[in-house]
Coordinates of C-alpha atoms and ligand atoms in Angstrom, one line a residue:
M36 CA -20.4 69.0 -2.0
K37 CA -18.8 72.5 -2.6
C38 CA -15.2 73.0 -3.6
S39 CA -13.2 76.2 -4.1
I40 CA -9.7 77.7 -4.2
V41 CA -9.2 80.3 -1.5
K42 CA -6.4 82.9 -1.5
N43 CA -4.2 82.8 1.6
K44 CA -1.3 85.3 1.8
N45 CA 1.3 84.3 -0.8
T46 CA -0.3 81.0 -1.5
N47 CA -3.8 79.5 -1.4
Y48 CA -5.7 76.4 -0.2
L49 CA -8.5 74.1 -1.4
R50 CA -11.7 74.5 0.6
L51 CA -14.0 71.4 0.5
E52 CA -17.4 71.5 2.1
I53 CA -18.9 68.0 2.3
R54 CA -21.6 66.6 4.6
N55 CA -21.7 69.8 6.6
K56 CA -18.0 69.6 7.3
I57 CA -15.4 72.0 6.0
F58 CA -11.9 70.8 5.1
K59 CA -9.0 73.0 4.2
F60 CA -6.0 71.5 2.3
S61 CA -2.8 73.3 1.7
P62 CA -0.9 72.8 -1.6
I63 CA 2.1 71.3 0.1
W64 CA 0.0 68.9 2.2
L65 CA -1.8 67.8 -1.0
I66 CA 1.5 67.2 -2.8
E67 CA 2.8 65.1 0.1
H68 CA -0.4 63.0 0.1
S69 CA -0.3 62.3 -3.6
S70 CA 0.0 58.6 -4.4
D71 CA 1.7 59.5 -7.8
I72 CA 4.7 57.3 -8.5
T73 CA 6.9 60.4 -8.7
I74 CA 6.0 61.4 -5.1
R75 CA 5.6 58.1 -3.2
D76 CA 7.2 54.7 -3.7
K77 CA 4.5 52.2 -4.6
Q78 CA 6.2 49.3 -2.6
T79 CA 7.3 51.0 0.6
N80 CA 4.8 53.9 0.6
Q81 CA 7.7 56.2 1.5
L82 CA 8.2 59.7 0.0
L83 CA 10.5 60.0 -2.9
I84 CA 10.8 63.8 -2.7
E85 CA 12.3 66.0 -0.1
A86 CA 9.0 67.6 0.9
A87 CA 10.7 70.2 3.0
E88 CA 12.2 71.7 -0.2
L89 CA 8.8 72.3 -1.9
D90 CA 8.2 75.9 -2.7
L91 CA 6.4 77.4 0.3
N92 CA 4.5 79.7 -2.2
L93 CA 3.3 76.7 -4.2
K94 CA -0.3 77.3 -5.3
I95 CA -3.3 75.3 -6.6
N96 CA -4.0 76.5 -10.1
K97 CA -7.2 74.6 -10.8
F98 CA -9.1 71.5 -9.9
K99 CA -11.7 69.2 -11.5
I100 CA -14.0 66.7 -9.8
N101 CA -15.2 63.6 -11.5
K102 CA -17.4 61.4 -9.2
S103 CA -15.1 60.8 -6.2
I104 CA -11.8 61.7 -8.0
L105 CA -10.4 65.1 -7.4
S106 CA -7.7 66.3 -10.0
I107 CA -5.6 69.2 -9.0
S108 CA -3.1 71.2 -11.1
F109 CA -0.4 73.0 -9.1
S110 CA 1.8 76.0 -9.9
N111 CA 4.9 73.8 -10.3
N112 CA 3.2 72.3 -13.4
S113 CA 2.5 69.0 -11.6
K114 CA -1.0 67.4 -11.6
H115 CA -2.2 64.9 -9.0
N116 CA -5.4 62.9 -8.5
Y117 CA -7.0 62.2 -5.2
N118 CA -9.8 60.0 -4.0
I119 CA -12.0 62.4 -2.0
N120 CA -13.0 59.7 0.5
D121 CA -9.4 59.2 1.4
L122 CA -8.8 62.9 1.9
I123 CA -11.7 63.2 4.4
A124 CA -11.5 59.8 6.1
P125 CA -11.8 60.4 9.9
K126 CA -8.9 59.3 12.1
E127 CA -9.7 55.8 13.5
Y128 CA -9.1 55.2 17.2
P129 CA -8.8 51.6 18.4
K130 CA -11.7 50.5 20.6
K131 CA -10.9 50.8 24.3
T132 CA -13.3 49.3 26.9
L133 CA -12.6 50.9 30.3
W134 CA -13.3 48.7 33.3
N135 CA -13.2 48.5 37.1
S136 CA -14.2 45.8 39.6
S137 CA -17.6 45.4 38.0
L138 CA -16.0 44.0 34.9
K139 CA -18.4 41.0 34.2
K140 CA -16.0 38.8 32.2
I141 CA -12.3 38.6 32.2
P142 CA -11.1 38.2 28.6
Q143 CA -9.8 34.7 28.7
Y144 CA -8.4 32.3 26.1
N145 CA -7.4 28.6 26.0
F146 CA -3.9 28.1 24.5
K147 CA -4.8 24.5 23.7
K148 CA -7.0 26.0 20.9
F149 CA -4.2 28.1 19.5
N150 CA -4.5 29.2 15.9
Q151 CA -4.2 32.5 14.0
K152 CA -7.8 33.6 14.9
L153 CA -7.1 33.0 18.6
L154 CA -3.8 35.0 18.3
K155 CA -5.8 37.9 16.8
D156 CA -8.4 37.7 19.5
V157 CA -5.8 37.7 22.2
L158 CA -4.0 40.8 20.8
N159 CA -7.3 42.5 20.2
A160 CA -8.3 41.9 23.9
V161 CA -5.0 43.2 25.1
D162 CA -5.5 46.3 23.0
E163 CA -9.2 46.8 24.0
Y164 CA -9.0 45.9 27.7
G165 CA -5.3 46.4 28.4
F166 CA -5.0 42.7 29.5
C167 CA -6.1 39.2 29.1
L168 CA -5.7 35.8 30.7
I169 CA -4.4 32.7 28.7
K170 CA -5.0 29.3 30.2
N171 CA -3.1 26.1 29.5
M172 CA 0.3 27.6 28.5
P173 CA 3.1 25.1 28.7
T174 CA 4.5 25.0 32.3
T175 CA 8.1 24.7 31.0
K176 CA 10.7 27.2 32.0
N177 CA 10.5 29.1 28.7
G178 CA 6.8 28.4 28.1
I179 CA 6.2 32.1 27.3
H180 CA 7.9 31.6 24.0
A181 CA 5.1 29.2 22.8
L182 CA 3.0 32.3 22.4
T183 CA 5.5 35.2 21.9
K184 CA 7.2 33.4 19.0
H185 CA 4.0 34.2 17.0
I186 CA 4.2 37.9 18.0
G187 CA 7.8 39.0 18.1
P188 CA 11.0 39.0 20.1
I189 CA 11.1 39.3 23.9
K190 CA 12.8 42.5 25.0
E191 CA 16.2 42.0 26.4
T192 CA 16.9 44.0 29.5
N193 CA 19.7 44.2 32.0
W194 CA 17.9 41.2 33.7
G195 CA 18.2 39.1 30.5
N196 CA 15.4 37.7 28.4
I197 CA 12.6 35.9 30.3
A198 CA 13.2 36.6 34.0
D199 CA 12.5 34.6 37.1
I200 CA 10.0 35.8 39.7
K201 CA 10.6 33.9 42.8
N202 CA 11.5 34.5 46.4
I203 CA 15.3 34.6 46.7
K204 CA 17.7 35.6 49.5
K205 CA 19.5 38.5 47.7
A206 CA 16.6 40.1 46.0
Y207 CA 17.5 42.8 43.4
D208 CA 13.9 43.8 43.2
L209 CA 10.9 43.6 45.6
T210 CA 9.2 41.2 43.2
M211 CA 11.8 38.6 44.4
T212 CA 10.4 38.6 47.9
E213 CA 7.2 37.3 49.6
R214 CA 6.2 40.8 50.2
A215 CA 2.9 42.2 48.8
L216 CA 3.5 44.5 45.8
E217 CA 1.4 47.6 45.6
N218 CA -0.2 48.4 42.3
H219 CA 2.4 49.8 39.9
T220 CA 3.4 49.9 36.3
D221 CA 6.8 48.3 35.5
N222 CA 10.1 50.1 35.0
P223 CA 9.1 53.7 34.4
Y224 CA 12.9 54.4 34.7
R225 CA 13.4 52.9 31.3
F226 CA 13.0 55.0 28.1
P227 CA 11.1 53.8 26.3
T228 CA 9.3 51.8 29.0
Q229 CA 8.5 48.2 27.9
G230 CA 5.1 48.1 26.4
Y231 CA 3.7 44.7 27.4
I232 CA 4.2 42.3 30.3
F233 CA 3.8 38.5 29.9
L234 CA 3.4 37.1 33.4
H235 CA 3.5 33.3 33.3
C236 CA 2.7 31.1 36.3
I237 CA 4.6 27.8 36.4
K238 CA 3.6 27.3 40.1
N239 CA 1.8 29.5 42.5
S240 CA 1.9 29.5 46.3
D241 CA -0.9 27.8 48.2
V242 CA -1.6 30.9 50.3
G243 CA -1.8 34.4 48.9
G244 CA 0.0 35.7 45.8
E245 CA -3.1 36.8 44.0
N246 CA -2.6 39.4 41.2
T247 CA -4.5 42.7 41.3
L248 CA -5.1 44.7 38.2
A249 CA -6.5 48.2 37.8
D250 CA -7.3 50.1 34.6
G251 CA -5.1 53.2 34.6
F252 CA -6.9 54.7 31.6
N253 CA -10.2 54.5 33.5
I254 CA -8.7 56.0 36.6
A255 CA -7.1 58.8 34.6
K256 CA -10.4 59.5 32.9
Q257 CA -12.2 59.7 36.2
I258 CA -9.6 62.3 37.3
K259 CA -10.0 64.2 34.1
S260 CA -13.7 64.5 34.3
K261 CA -13.9 65.3 38.0
N262 CA -10.8 67.5 38.5
I263 CA -9.2 68.9 35.4
E264 CA -6.6 70.9 37.4
M265 CA -5.4 67.7 39.1
F266 CA -5.3 65.9 35.8
N267 CA -3.2 68.7 34.3
I268 CA -0.7 68.5 37.2
L269 CA -0.3 64.8 36.7
K270 CA 0.3 65.2 33.0
S271 CA 2.7 68.1 33.3
F272 CA 4.9 67.5 36.3
K273 CA 8.0 65.6 35.4
T274 CA 8.9 63.4 38.2
F275 CA 12.0 61.1 38.2
F276 CA 12.4 57.3 38.3
Q277 CA 15.6 55.5 38.9
Y278 CA 17.0 51.9 39.1
K279 CA 20.6 51.4 40.2
D280 CA 22.7 48.4 40.8
K281 CA 26.5 47.9 40.4
D282 CA 26.2 47.3 36.6
T283 CA 23.2 49.4 35.6
I284 CA 21.8 52.9 36.1
L285 CA 18.4 53.5 34.5
E286 CA 16.8 57.0 34.8
N287 CA 13.8 58.7 33.3
Y288 CA 12.1 62.1 33.9
C289 CA 8.4 61.7 33.0
S290 CA 4.9 62.4 34.1
L291 CA 2.4 60.0 35.7
I292 CA -0.2 60.6 33.0
E293 CA 0.8 61.0 29.3
T294 CA -1.5 62.4 26.7
D295 CA -1.2 62.8 22.9
Y296 CA -1.7 66.1 21.0
E297 CA -5.5 65.6 21.2
D298 CA -5.3 65.1 25.0
N299 CA -6.2 61.4 24.7
I300 CA -4.7 59.4 27.6
V301 CA -1.9 57.3 26.1
Q302 CA 0.2 56.2 29.1
V303 CA 0.0 56.1 32.9
R304 CA 2.9 55.5 35.2
Y305 CA 3.0 54.7 38.9
N306 CA 5.9 53.1 40.7
N307 CA 6.4 54.8 44.0
R308 CA 9.2 52.3 45.0
T309 CA 11.5 53.7 42.3
E310 CA 10.4 57.4 42.3
I311 CA 12.7 60.2 43.5
I312 CA 10.8 63.5 43.2
P313 CA 13.1 66.1 41.8
Y314 CA 13.6 69.4 43.7
D315 CA 11.2 72.0 42.4
D316 CA 9.3 75.1 43.5
L317 CA 7.5 74.4 46.8
C318 CA 4.1 75.3 45.4
E319 CA 4.7 72.9 42.4
I320 CA 5.8 70.1 44.8
N321 CA 2.8 70.5 47.0
K322 CA 0.4 70.5 44.0
Y323 CA 2.1 67.4 42.6
T324 CA 2.2 65.4 45.9
E325 CA -1.5 66.2 46.5
A326 CA -2.5 65.1 43.0
R327 CA -0.4 61.9 43.3
S328 CA -2.0 61.1 46.7
K329 CA -5.4 61.3 45.1
F330 CA -4.3 59.3 42.1
W331 CA -2.9 56.6 44.4
K332 CA -6.2 56.4 46.4
L333 CA -8.0 55.6 43.2
I334 CA -5.3 53.1 42.1
K335 CA -5.6 51.1 45.3
S336 CA -9.4 51.5 45.7
K337 CA -11.3 48.2 45.7
V338 CA -13.8 49.7 43.2
N339 CA -11.0 50.0 40.6
N340 CA -9.3 46.6 41.1
I341 CA -9.9 43.1 39.9
T342 CA -8.1 40.0 41.4
I343 CA -6.8 37.0 39.6
K344 CA -5.1 34.1 41.2
Q345 CA -3.0 32.4 38.5
T346 CA -2.6 28.7 38.6
S347 CA 0.0 26.6 36.8
G348 CA -0.1 27.3 33.0
D349 CA -1.9 30.7 33.4
M350 CA -0.4 33.7 31.7
I351 CA -1.6 37.2 32.0
I352 CA -0.6 39.7 29.3
M353 CA -0.8 43.3 30.4
D354 CA -0.4 46.6 28.6
N355 CA 2.2 48.3 30.8
Y356 CA 1.2 51.7 29.5
R357 CA -2.3 51.2 30.8
V358 CA -2.8 48.6 33.5
L359 CA -1.4 48.8 37.0
H360 CA -0.7 45.5 38.6
G361 CA 0.1 44.3 42.1
R362 CA 0.3 41.2 44.2
S363 CA -0.8 40.2 47.6
K364 CA 1.8 38.8 49.9
Y365 CA 2.2 35.1 50.0
K366 CA 3.3 32.2 52.3
D367 CA 5.2 29.5 50.6
I368 CA 6.9 27.2 53.1
K369 CA 8.5 25.0 50.4
N370 CA 9.4 28.0 48.3
Q371 CA 7.7 26.5 45.2
R372 CA 6.1 29.7 43.9
Y373 CA 7.7 30.2 40.5
F374 CA 6.6 32.8 37.9
R375 CA 8.4 33.8 34.7
Q376 CA 8.1 37.2 33.1
G377 CA 9.0 38.6 29.7
Y378 CA 8.5 42.0 28.1
L379 CA 7.5 42.9 24.6
D380 CA 8.1 46.4 23.1
R381 CA 5.1 48.3 22.2
D382 CA 5.8 48.6 18.5
I383 CA 6.4 44.9 18.1
L384 CA 3.0 43.8 19.5
Q385 CA 1.1 46.7 17.8
S386 CA 2.7 45.8 14.5
R387 CA 1.6 42.2 14.8
L388 CA -1.9 43.3 15.7
K389 CA -2.1 45.5 12.6
T390 CA -0.7 42.8 10.3
L391 CA -3.2 40.3 11.6
A392 CA -6.0 42.8 10.9
Q393 CA -5.0 43.2 7.2
Ligands
FE2_239 FE1 5.6 44.5 38.2

């Protein structure tokens, strides 16, 4: 391990060479990462200083290394200690298993065996695969709560808390008809879009009504590796989604593929029923519609889809930022098909997942 102070304009930085990797730490960054009780509150881990007011010309005066502890003296007369392993720890990404129709085993759990370990396994599966199936949920009207009460509150929307999915005469959404539903993600017209869908079957139709699921991350990755130009169009073109009824107007300008600052795919959207492409330069529109058409072909391709026919007591949890879902049309002479659906916000489920991992 080699460590040195390097001059940089009016300030300097600490250069650390360790295991053939070079790290460069600015004095301000180091102060903000100090766990000293004058800098960060022990209980909340929140900053106690206004870091934006630190002197931009702050310098590192000297350092000392004792085993894995790095002690640094700064030009503002403060001194802070760091564990070197903490400073160089790589960013951890949650494990994502991408899948298509060749997925060997659907992640499946039995609610009758519910305990904290099963809850952890369920949430891990949703995080890793983007979905899972839970058998033997209560078939009562609000049976979803039997599980969600251990995770967090159902998201209230303009449709209420847990919503009915059944064939009704005055459908306010195409889900409320016997019509097939093409693969889509839910409600891209909301900002933020709801993170997770809990789709609970109280009774299915005898004929039809199977669910289709496609891994949007896998599809987006295929596009990225085969046609980067098309991928860039899908992530940069801001299309428009809208939902309107007499009491509600929900609107959102957003792209079909969302990436983070390291270009990792973090969200896919597809909901042609509620899309209204905004007016744009003809060339941009042509590029977008061509890319969307190819994206759609992959979304509906048999190779990318799995099918699940839910029976009474089955609940599918889906990551609405990743998995596209659809439904085949159904025939239900006695109109008995009855599903219930609830949403959970992304932060709520992710928080529960992280607290269970502690
Ligand atoms: Fe849906």
